Amino acid sequence: MARFSQGKAPFLRLSDHKEHTTGIVMRDFLIGLLPVILFAWYKNGIKVFVEGNNTFVEMLYPLLFIISGGLLSMMMEAVFFYITNKEERNFKAIMTKLSTSYALIPGLILAMILPLYTPYWVLIFGAFIASIIGKMLFGGFGHNIFNPALLGYLVVGFTLTGVINQAGGVMNGSEVLVDAYAGATPLGVLQGSKMLEYDVLVAPYGTLWNFFFGTIPGALAETGALAILVSYIWLSIRKVIRWSTPLIYVGTVFVLSWLIGIINGNSGLWFPVYSILSGGLMFGAVFMATEPVTSPRNALGMVFFALFLGALTVLFRFIGDYPEGVGTSIIVMNIFAFPIDNQTAIIRSNGLKKTSLIRLGFLCALVLALMVYTLVKSNSLYDVMTGWIIRFWGVR
C-alpha cells in the first residue's frame, strides 16, 4: 500500500515503487484518462456518425474538444509564467516550468465533465478559472486549495448553464432524436420529479445496463461507468490513487440511496444502482476526490473524507437546485481536507488515548449526523416526519 509523508502532497509521495516520482504518477494518471476519453469520443462522435446523425467533422468534435481543453490550460499557464517570471522568459525556461506544472490536466478534465455542446468561449472561460484562478494564483501545482477543474466547472455551471443549454447541452446527435429522453438526463428527471419509480428514472433510458455501459445522456465523459472502472483498476494498481477512497465514496452513496429507496417504498436495489451510475459520481470519485493536493493524505483521513463526500452528494441531489451534487460536494470538502487530515493524523499517531478517542468520536458523530440529516431531508421521510409533528402539535 502506498505511504504518504505528512508534507505537502504530492511532491513527498512515497510508494513501493522506488522510482514513483511525481512525473511518473502524472504520466500514469494521463494513461488512466485514456479509456474514458476514448469512450467519450466513441459515444458522442463515432457511434453517432455510424448511425448517420452527424458529419465526419462532427464525429471528431468530442475528441478535439477534450484536447482543446488541455491545450488551453497549457497556453494560459505559459502566459502566466511569461508575465510573472521576468528573469526567465525564454521558450526553454517556460517549457521546463510547464513540464513540472502538469498544465494539461485541469483543462483536460474540465472539458471531459462539460456538456458536449459547450461553446468554445465558455471552455476558454472555464479553463481560465481552473488554471489561473484555481491553480496558479494559489502558487501553482501542489499548492491549490480547490480542485482546479472542478472550480472552473462550478463557475461555468452557476453562471453559464443557460448559454450551454441554448447551444445544445448534453445531448448528442442521436440522443436528441429519442423522444423518451425529453431533453433531460437521468439525474435531471430525479431532481425535477423526486419520484423514485423505475419507470420514471430508468426505463426511458433503457435498463441499468445502459447506465453501466454509458449509453445515456450526460456530460461528455461522465457516463462511461465501465470505462471509468477500467481506469480505476489501472490507477489503483499503479498506486496513483488509493483504491479505498472511490470505493468508500461510491459505497456511501449506494447505502444512503438504498435507505432512501426503502423510506420511499422501494426496497429493491435498482435505485442505489441508478444513483451510483448516474451523473458524475464515478468520474468524480476516481479522478477528482483522489487528488492528493486537495484531499487528506493519511488513510484514516481519506476514509472520513470519502464518507462526508458520499453523504453530501446524496444531500445535494435531493435539496439542491441543480441535479448533480458531486462537484459541489468535492469543492466543499476541499475546504475541510486539511483539518480532517490534521485531526486524523493526531489520532493515528497518539493511538487509543483519551484525546484521540474524543477526536475520533467527534468525527464519527459528524458523519452520522450528516447521514441522518440527509435521510430526513429525502423527500418522503421529510414529509412524513413533518406530518407527524403537525398532527402531534395539533392534538396537543
PDB file of N, CA, C and O in Angstrom, residues 275-304:
ATOM      1  N   SER A 275     -28.364   5.382  -8.658  1.00  0.00           N
ATOM      2  CA  SER A 275     -27.739   6.553  -8.046  1.00  0.00           C
ATOM      3  C   SER A 275     -26.237   6.599  -8.284  1.00  0.00           C
ATOM      4  O   SER A 275     -25.675   7.672  -8.519  1.00  0.00           O
ATOM      5  N   ILE A 276     -25.577   5.445  -8.231  1.00  0.00           N
ATOM      6  CA  ILE A 276     -24.124   5.458  -8.400  1.00  0.00           C
ATOM      7  C   ILE A 276     -23.713   5.476  -9.869  1.00  0.00           C
ATOM      8  O   ILE A 276     -22.573   5.849 -10.189  1.00  0.00           O
ATOM      9  N   LEU A 277     -24.629   5.091 -10.755  1.00  0.00           N
ATOM     10  CA  LEU A 277     -24.300   5.086 -12.189  1.00  0.00           C
ATOM     11  C   LEU A 277     -24.792   6.340 -12.903  1.00  0.00           C
ATOM     12  O   LEU A 277     -24.528   6.508 -14.096  1.00  0.00           O
ATOM     13  N   SER A 278     -25.471   7.231 -12.192  1.00  0.00           N
ATOM     14  CA  SER A 278     -25.990   8.456 -12.803  1.00  0.00           C
ATOM     15  C   SER A 278     -25.055   9.625 -12.522  1.00  0.00           C
ATOM     16  O   SER A 278     -24.400   9.686 -11.473  1.00  0.00           O
ATOM     17  N   GLY A 279     -25.033  10.561 -13.439  1.00  0.00           N
ATOM     18  CA  GLY A 279     -24.253  11.773 -13.237  1.00  0.00           C
ATOM     19  C   GLY A 279     -22.758  11.514 -13.209  1.00  0.00           C
ATOM     20  O   GLY A 279     -22.261  10.549 -13.775  1.00  0.00           O
ATOM     21  N   GLY A 280     -22.047  12.384 -12.500  1.00  0.00           N
ATOM     22  CA  GLY A 280     -20.587  12.311 -12.498  1.00  0.00           C
ATOM     23  C   GLY A 280     -19.999  11.654 -11.278  1.00  0.00           C
ATOM     24  O   GLY A 280     -18.816  11.879 -10.967  1.00  0.00           O
ATOM     25  N   LEU A 281     -20.770  10.810 -10.564  1.00  0.00           N
ATOM     26  CA  LEU A 281     -20.267  10.217  -9.322  1.00  0.00           C
ATOM     27  C   LEU A 281     -19.033   9.358  -9.555  1.00  0.00           C
ATOM     28  O   LEU A 281     -18.011   9.520  -8.881  1.00  0.00           O
ATOM     29  N   MET A 282     -19.115   8.431 -10.487  1.00  0.00           N
ATOM     30  CA  MET A 282     -17.986   7.532 -10.732  1.00  0.00           C
ATOM     31  C   MET A 282     -16.762   8.321 -11.182  1.00  0.00           C
ATOM     32  O   MET A 282     -15.648   8.080 -10.697  1.00  0.00           O
ATOM     33  N   PHE A 283     -16.956   9.261 -12.087  1.00  0.00           N
ATOM     34  CA  PHE A 283     -15.837  10.058 -12.592  1.00  0.00           C
ATOM     35  C   PHE A 283     -15.224  10.885 -11.460  1.00  0.00           C
ATOM     36  O   PHE A 283     -14.007  10.914 -11.292  1.00  0.00           O
ATOM     37  N   GLY A 284     -16.073  11.545 -10.690  1.00  0.00           N
ATOM     38  CA  GLY A 284     -15.580  12.377  -9.602  1.00  0.00           C
ATOM     39  C   GLY A 284     -14.871  11.564  -8.539  1.00  0.00           C
ATOM     40  O   GLY A 284     -13.844  11.986  -7.996  1.00  0.00           O
ATOM     41  N   ALA A 285     -15.396  10.377  -8.225  1.00  0.00           N
ATOM     42  CA  ALA A 285     -14.799   9.534  -7.192  1.00  0.00           C
ATOM     43  C   ALA A 285     -13.408   9.063  -7.578  1.00  0.00           C
ATOM     44  O   ALA A 285     -12.503   8.996  -6.740  1.00  0.00           O
ATOM     45  N   VAL A 286     -13.214   8.745  -8.849  1.00  0.00           N
ATOM     46  CA  VAL A 286     -11.937   8.193  -9.301  1.00  0.00           C
ATOM     47  C   VAL A 286     -10.919   9.283  -9.620  1.00  0.00           C
ATOM     48  O   VAL A 286      -9.748   9.195  -9.207  1.00  0.00           O
ATOM     49  N   PHE A 287     -11.343  10.327 -10.308  1.00  0.00           N
ATOM     50  CA  PHE A 287     -10.376  11.293 -10.852  1.00  0.00           C
ATOM     51  C   PHE A 287     -10.242  12.587 -10.055  1.00  0.00           C
ATOM     52  O   PHE A 287      -9.255  13.302 -10.223  1.00  0.00           O
ATOM     53  N   MET A 288     -11.223  12.913  -9.195  1.00  0.00           N
ATOM     54  CA  MET A 288     -11.166  14.210  -8.516  1.00  0.00           C
ATOM     55  C   MET A 288     -11.154  14.109  -6.991  1.00  0.00           C
ATOM     56  O   MET A 288     -10.460  14.882  -6.338  1.00  0.00           O
ATOM     57  N   ALA A 289     -11.900  13.176  -6.429  1.00  0.00           N
ATOM     58  CA  ALA A 289     -11.877  13.023  -4.969  1.00  0.00           C
ATOM     59  C   ALA A 289     -10.543  12.477  -4.489  1.00  0.00           C
ATOM     60  O   ALA A 289     -10.212  12.588  -3.311  1.00  0.00           O
ATOM     61  N   THR A 290      -9.769  11.893  -5.394  1.00  0.00           N
ATOM     62  CA  THR A 290      -8.496  11.271  -5.030  1.00  0.00           C
ATOM     63  C   THR A 290      -7.297  12.186  -5.274  1.00  0.00           C
ATOM     64  O   THR A 290      -6.158  11.760  -5.047  1.00  0.00           O
ATOM     65  N   GLU A 291      -7.533  13.411  -5.735  1.00  0.00           N
ATOM     66  CA  GLU A 291      -6.404  14.307  -5.999  1.00  0.00           C
ATOM     67  C   GLU A 291      -5.601  14.513  -4.709  1.00  0.00           C
ATOM     68  O   GLU A 291      -6.152  14.950  -3.691  1.00  0.00           O
ATOM     69  N   PRO A 292      -4.303  14.229  -4.702  1.00  0.00           N
ATOM     70  CA  PRO A 292      -3.531  14.272  -3.457  1.00  0.00           C
ATOM     71  C   PRO A 292      -3.372  15.661  -2.862  1.00  0.00           C
ATOM     72  O   PRO A 292      -3.169  15.789  -1.659  1.00  0.00           O
ATOM     73  N   VAL A 293      -3.480  16.703  -3.682  1.00  0.00           N
ATOM     74  CA  VAL A 293      -3.270  18.065  -3.184  1.00  0.00           C
ATOM     75  C   VAL A 293      -4.469  18.554  -2.378  1.00  0.00           C
ATOM     76  O   VAL A 293      -4.315  19.258  -1.385  1.00  0.00           O
ATOM     77  N   THR A 294      -5.667  18.168  -2.780  1.00  0.00           N
ATOM     78  CA  THR A 294      -6.886  18.732  -2.188  1.00  0.00           C
ATOM     79  C   THR A 294      -7.671  17.712  -1.361  1.00  0.00           C
ATOM     80  O   THR A 294      -8.855  17.897  -1.102  1.00  0.00           O
ATOM     81  N   SER A 295      -7.029  16.627  -0.976  1.00  0.00           N
ATOM     82  CA  SER A 295      -7.671  15.621  -0.135  1.00  0.00           C
ATOM     83  C   SER A 295      -6.701  15.223   0.977  1.00  0.00           C
ATOM     84  O   SER A 295      -5.499  15.496   0.882  1.00  0.00           O
ATOM     85  N   PRO A 296      -7.197  14.610   2.058  1.00  0.00           N
ATOM     86  CA  PRO A 296      -6.308  14.182   3.141  1.00  0.00           C
ATOM     87  C   PRO A 296      -5.238  13.218   2.638  1.00  0.00           C
ATOM     88  O   PRO A 296      -5.431  12.509   1.646  1.00  0.00           O
ATOM     89  N   ARG A 297      -4.114  13.166   3.339  1.00  0.00           N
ATOM     90  CA  ARG A 297      -3.007  12.334   2.899  1.00  0.00           C
ATOM     91  C   ARG A 297      -2.858  11.047   3.699  1.00  0.00           C
ATOM     92  O   ARG A 297      -2.181  10.140   3.256  1.00  0.00           O
ATOM     93  N   ASN A 298      -3.463  10.982   4.883  1.00  0.00           N
ATOM     94  CA  ASN A 298      -3.348   9.734   5.637  1.00  0.00           C
ATOM     95  C   ASN A 298      -4.606   8.879   5.447  1.00  0.00           C
ATOM     96  O   ASN A 298      -5.665   9.388   5.085  1.00  0.00           O
ATOM     97  N   ALA A 299      -4.464   7.582   5.672  1.00  0.00           N
ATOM     98  CA  ALA A 299      -5.517   6.621   5.337  1.00  0.00           C
ATOM     99  C   ALA A 299      -6.817   6.887   6.094  1.00  0.00           C
ATOM    100  O   ALA A 299      -7.908   6.842   5.515  1.00  0.00           O
ATOM    101  N   LEU A 300      -6.723   7.171   7.393  1.00  0.00           N
ATOM    102  CA  LEU A 300      -7.933   7.426   8.179  1.00  0.00           C
ATOM    103  C   LEU A 300      -8.623   8.705   7.716  1.00  0.00           C
ATOM    104  O   LEU A 300      -9.860   8.762   7.640  1.00  0.00           O
ATOM    105  N   GLY A 301      -7.848   9.710   7.401  1.00  0.00           N
ATOM    106  CA  GLY A 301      -8.418  10.959   6.888  1.00  0.00           C
ATOM    107  C   GLY A 301      -9.164  10.741   5.592  1.00  0.00           C
ATOM    108  O   GLY A 301     -10.234  11.321   5.364  1.00  0.00           O
ATOM    109  N   MET A 302      -8.626   9.888   4.729  1.00  0.00           N
ATOM    110  CA  MET A 302      -9.290   9.589   3.458  1.00  0.00           C
ATOM    111  C   MET A 302     -10.626   8.890   3.673  1.00  0.00           C
ATOM    112  O   MET A 302     -11.583   9.114   2.926  1.00  0.00           O
ATOM    113  N   VAL A 303     -10.697   8.045   4.691  1.00  0.00           N
ATOM    114  CA  VAL A 303     -11.953   7.342   4.987  1.00  0.00           C
ATOM    115  C   VAL A 303     -13.043   8.347   5.352  1.00  0.00           C
ATOM    116  O   VAL A 303     -14.152   8.310   4.805  1.00  0.00           O
ATOM    117  N   PHE A 304     -12.734   9.250   6.282  1.00  0.00           N
ATOM    118  CA  PHE A 304     -13.731  10.247   6.690  1.00  0.00           C
ATOM    119  C   PHE A 304     -14.048  11.202   5.545  1.00  0.00           C
ATOM    120  O   PHE A 304     -15.208  11.599   5.357  1.00  0.00           O
TER     121      PHE A 304
END
